[in-house]
PDB file of C-alpha atoms in Angstrom:
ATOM      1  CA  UNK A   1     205.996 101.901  93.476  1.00 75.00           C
ATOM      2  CA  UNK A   2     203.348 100.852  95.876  1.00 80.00           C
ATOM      3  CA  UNK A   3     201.344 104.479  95.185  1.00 85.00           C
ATOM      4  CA  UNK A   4     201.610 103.437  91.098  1.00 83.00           C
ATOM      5  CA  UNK A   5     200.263  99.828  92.094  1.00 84.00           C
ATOM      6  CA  UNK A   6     197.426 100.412  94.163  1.00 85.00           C
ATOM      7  CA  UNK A   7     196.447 103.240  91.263  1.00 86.00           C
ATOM      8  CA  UNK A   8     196.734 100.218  89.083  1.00 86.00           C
ATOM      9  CA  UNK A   9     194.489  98.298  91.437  1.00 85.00           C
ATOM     10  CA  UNK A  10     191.879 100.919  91.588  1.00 88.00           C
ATOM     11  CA  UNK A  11     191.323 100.941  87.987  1.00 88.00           C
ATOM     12  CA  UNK A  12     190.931  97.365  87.281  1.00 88.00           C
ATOM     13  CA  UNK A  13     188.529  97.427  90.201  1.00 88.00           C
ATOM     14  CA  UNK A  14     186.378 100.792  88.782  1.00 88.00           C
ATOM     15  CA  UNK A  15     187.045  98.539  85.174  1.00 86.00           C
ATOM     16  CA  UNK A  16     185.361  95.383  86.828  1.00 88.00           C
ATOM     17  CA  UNK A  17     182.829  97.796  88.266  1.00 89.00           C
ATOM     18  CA  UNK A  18     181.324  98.998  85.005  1.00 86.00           C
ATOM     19  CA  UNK A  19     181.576  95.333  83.400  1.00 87.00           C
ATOM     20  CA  UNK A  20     179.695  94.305  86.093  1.00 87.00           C
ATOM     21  CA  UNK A  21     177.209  96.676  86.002  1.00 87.00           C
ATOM     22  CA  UNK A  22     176.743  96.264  82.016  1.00 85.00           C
ATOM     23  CA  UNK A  23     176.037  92.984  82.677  1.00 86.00           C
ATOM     24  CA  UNK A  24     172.917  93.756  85.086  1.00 87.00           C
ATOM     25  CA  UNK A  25     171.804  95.671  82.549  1.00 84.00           C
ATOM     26  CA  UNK A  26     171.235  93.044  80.059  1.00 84.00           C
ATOM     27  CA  UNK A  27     170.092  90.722  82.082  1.00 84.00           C
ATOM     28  CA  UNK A  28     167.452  93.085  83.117  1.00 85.00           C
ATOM     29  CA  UNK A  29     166.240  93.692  79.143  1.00 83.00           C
ATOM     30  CA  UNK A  30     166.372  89.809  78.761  1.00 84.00           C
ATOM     31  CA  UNK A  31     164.377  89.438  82.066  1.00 85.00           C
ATOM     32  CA  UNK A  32     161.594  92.715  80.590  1.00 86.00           C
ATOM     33  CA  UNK A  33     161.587  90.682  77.186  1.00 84.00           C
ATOM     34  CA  UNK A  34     160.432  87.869  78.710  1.00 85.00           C
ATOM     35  CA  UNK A  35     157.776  89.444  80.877  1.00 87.00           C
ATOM     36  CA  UNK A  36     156.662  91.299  77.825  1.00 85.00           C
ATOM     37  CA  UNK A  37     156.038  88.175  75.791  1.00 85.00           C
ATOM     38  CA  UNK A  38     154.228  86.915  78.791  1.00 86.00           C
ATOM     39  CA  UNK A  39     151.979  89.344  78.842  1.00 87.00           C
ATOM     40  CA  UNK A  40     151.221  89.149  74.916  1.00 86.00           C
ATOM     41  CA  UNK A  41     150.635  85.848  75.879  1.00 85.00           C
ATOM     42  CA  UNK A  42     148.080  86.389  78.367  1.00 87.00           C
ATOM     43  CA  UNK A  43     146.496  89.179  76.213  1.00 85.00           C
ATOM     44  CA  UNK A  44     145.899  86.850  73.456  1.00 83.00           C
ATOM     45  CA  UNK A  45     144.323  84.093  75.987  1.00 84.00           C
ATOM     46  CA  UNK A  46     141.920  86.685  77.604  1.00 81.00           C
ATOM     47  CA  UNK A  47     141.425  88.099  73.911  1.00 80.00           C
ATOM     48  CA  UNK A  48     140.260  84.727  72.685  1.00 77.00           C
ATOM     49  CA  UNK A  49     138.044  83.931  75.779  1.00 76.00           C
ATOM     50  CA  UNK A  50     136.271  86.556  75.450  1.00 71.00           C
ATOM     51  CA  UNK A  51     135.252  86.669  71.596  1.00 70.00           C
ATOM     52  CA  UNK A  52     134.217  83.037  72.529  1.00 69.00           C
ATOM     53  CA  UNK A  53     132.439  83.901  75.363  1.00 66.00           C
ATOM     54  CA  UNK A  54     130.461  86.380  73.679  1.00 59.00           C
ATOM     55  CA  UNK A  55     129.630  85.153  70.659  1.00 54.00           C
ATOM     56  CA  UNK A  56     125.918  85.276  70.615  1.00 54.00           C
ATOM     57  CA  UNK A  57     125.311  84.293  67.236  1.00 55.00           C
ATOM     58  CA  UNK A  58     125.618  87.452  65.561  1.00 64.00           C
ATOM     59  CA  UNK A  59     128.898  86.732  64.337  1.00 64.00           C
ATOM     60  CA  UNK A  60     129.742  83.465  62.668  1.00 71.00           C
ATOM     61  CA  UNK A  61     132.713  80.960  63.259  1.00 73.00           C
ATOM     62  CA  UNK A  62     134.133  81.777  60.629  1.00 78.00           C
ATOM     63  CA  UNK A  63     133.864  85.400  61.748  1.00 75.00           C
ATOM     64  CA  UNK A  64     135.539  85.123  64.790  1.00 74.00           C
ATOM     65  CA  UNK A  65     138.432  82.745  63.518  1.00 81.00           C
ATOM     66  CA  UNK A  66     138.922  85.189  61.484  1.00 83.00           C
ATOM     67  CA  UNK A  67     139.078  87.649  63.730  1.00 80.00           C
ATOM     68  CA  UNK A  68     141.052  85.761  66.185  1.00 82.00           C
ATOM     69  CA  UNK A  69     143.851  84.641  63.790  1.00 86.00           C
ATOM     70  CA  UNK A  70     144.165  88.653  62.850  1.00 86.00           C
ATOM     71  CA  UNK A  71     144.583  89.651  66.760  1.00 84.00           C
ATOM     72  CA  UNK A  72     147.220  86.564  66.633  1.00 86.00           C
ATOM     73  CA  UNK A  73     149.037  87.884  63.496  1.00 88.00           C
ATOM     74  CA  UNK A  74     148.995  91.572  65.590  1.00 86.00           C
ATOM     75  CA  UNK A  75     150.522  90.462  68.614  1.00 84.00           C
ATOM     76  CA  UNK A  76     152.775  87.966  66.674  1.00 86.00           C
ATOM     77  CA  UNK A  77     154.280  91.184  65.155  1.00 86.00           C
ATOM     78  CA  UNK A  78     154.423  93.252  67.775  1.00 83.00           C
ATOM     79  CA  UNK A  79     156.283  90.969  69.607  1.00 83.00           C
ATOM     80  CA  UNK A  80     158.934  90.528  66.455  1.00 86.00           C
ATOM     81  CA  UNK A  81     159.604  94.155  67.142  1.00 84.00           C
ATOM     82  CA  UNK A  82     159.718  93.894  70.628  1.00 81.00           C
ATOM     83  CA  UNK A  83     162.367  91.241  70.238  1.00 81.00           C
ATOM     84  CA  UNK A  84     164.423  93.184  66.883  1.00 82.00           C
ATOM     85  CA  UNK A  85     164.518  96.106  69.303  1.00 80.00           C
ATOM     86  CA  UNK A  86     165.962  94.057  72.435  1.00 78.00           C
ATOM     87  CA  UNK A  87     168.284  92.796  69.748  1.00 77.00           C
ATOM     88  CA  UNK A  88     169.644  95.635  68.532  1.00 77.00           C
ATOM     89  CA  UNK A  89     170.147  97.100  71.787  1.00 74.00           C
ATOM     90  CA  UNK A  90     171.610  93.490  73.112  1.00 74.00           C
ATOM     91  CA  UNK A  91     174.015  94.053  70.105  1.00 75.00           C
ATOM     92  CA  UNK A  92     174.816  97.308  70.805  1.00 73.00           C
ATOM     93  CA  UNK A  93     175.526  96.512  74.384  1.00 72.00           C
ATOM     94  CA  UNK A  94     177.734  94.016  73.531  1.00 72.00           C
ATOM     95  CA  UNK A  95     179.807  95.938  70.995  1.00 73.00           C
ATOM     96  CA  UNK A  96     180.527  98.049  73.647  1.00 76.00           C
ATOM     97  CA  UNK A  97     180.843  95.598  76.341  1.00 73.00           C
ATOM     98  CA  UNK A  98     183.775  94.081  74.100  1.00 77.00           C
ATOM     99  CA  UNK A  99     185.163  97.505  72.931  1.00 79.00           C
ATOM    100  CA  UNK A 100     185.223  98.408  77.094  1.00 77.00           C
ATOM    101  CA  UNK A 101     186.890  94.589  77.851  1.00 77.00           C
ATOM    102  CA  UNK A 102     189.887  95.544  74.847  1.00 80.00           C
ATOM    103  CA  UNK A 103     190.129  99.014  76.534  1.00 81.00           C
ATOM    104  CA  UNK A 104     190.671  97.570  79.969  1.00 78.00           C
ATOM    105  CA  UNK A 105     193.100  94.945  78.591  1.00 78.00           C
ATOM    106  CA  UNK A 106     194.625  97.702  76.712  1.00 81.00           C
ATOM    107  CA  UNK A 107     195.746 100.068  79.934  1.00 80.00           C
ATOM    108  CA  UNK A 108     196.297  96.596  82.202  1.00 79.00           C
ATOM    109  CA  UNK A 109     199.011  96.053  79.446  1.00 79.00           C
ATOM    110  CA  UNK A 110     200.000  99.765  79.839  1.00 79.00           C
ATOM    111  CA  UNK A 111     199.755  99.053  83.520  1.00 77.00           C
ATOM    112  CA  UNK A 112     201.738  95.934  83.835  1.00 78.00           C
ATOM    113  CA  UNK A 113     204.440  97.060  81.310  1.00 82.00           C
ATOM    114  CA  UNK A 114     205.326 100.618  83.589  1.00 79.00           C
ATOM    115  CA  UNK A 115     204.908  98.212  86.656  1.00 76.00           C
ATOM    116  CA  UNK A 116     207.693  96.185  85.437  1.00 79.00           C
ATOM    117  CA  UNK A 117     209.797  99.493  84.434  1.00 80.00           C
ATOM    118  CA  UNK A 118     209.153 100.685  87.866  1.00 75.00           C
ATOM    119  CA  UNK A 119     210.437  97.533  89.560  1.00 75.00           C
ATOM    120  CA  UNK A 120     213.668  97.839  86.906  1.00 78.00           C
ATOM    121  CA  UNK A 121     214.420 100.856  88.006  1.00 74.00           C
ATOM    122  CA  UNK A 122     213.905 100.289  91.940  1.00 72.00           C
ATOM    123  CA  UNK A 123     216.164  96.917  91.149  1.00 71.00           C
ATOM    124  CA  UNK A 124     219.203  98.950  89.523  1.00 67.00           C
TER     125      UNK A 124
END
């Protein structure tokens, strides 16, 4: 009884295990999407400094507004598919996050229920 326990034990621990390290593992691609937007950010500041830093006249303002709301528009978009892909993969993680929390549930039932035919039988 104590041997079928402290199997018991072990798998709810190797269950919480795996949980736990899903969990890192989307906080990690939350914690890369944001550094990724940062640096689209930054791109887009240095981008725009330095088309205003070097126009020299050759180019008009319209020109360069131009050109800067297109770089805008570029990283805009790469950054929507930055995001639909850490999305997706969020999603994904989840779906399996939840199928592996039903599964665990699942065999702790399993668990509990021989547990308590265990104990019957020691009782009688």
């Amino acid at each position: 009884r104590v041997d079928a326990l402290n199997k018991i034990d072990e798998a709810e621990k190797r269950n919480a295990f795996k949980l736990e390290t899903q969990l890192m593992e989307l906080e990690l691609s939350e914690k890369t999407a944001k550094a990724e937007a940062e640096a689209l950010r930054r791109q887009l500041k240095e981008l725009s400094s330095r088309i205003n830093s070097t126009t020299d006249g050759s180019m008009s303002r319209n020109d360069v507004e131009l050109l800067e709301e297109r770089e805008r528009r570029e990283i805009a978009e790469e950054k929507m598919r930055f995001m639909e892909e850490l999305g997706e993969a969020r999603e994904t993680s989840e779906g399996e996050l939840k199928e592996r929390v039903l599964e665990a549930e699942r065999l702790l039932g399993e668990a509990t229920s021989k547990t308590s035919r265990l104990q019957n039988k020691v009782q009688s």
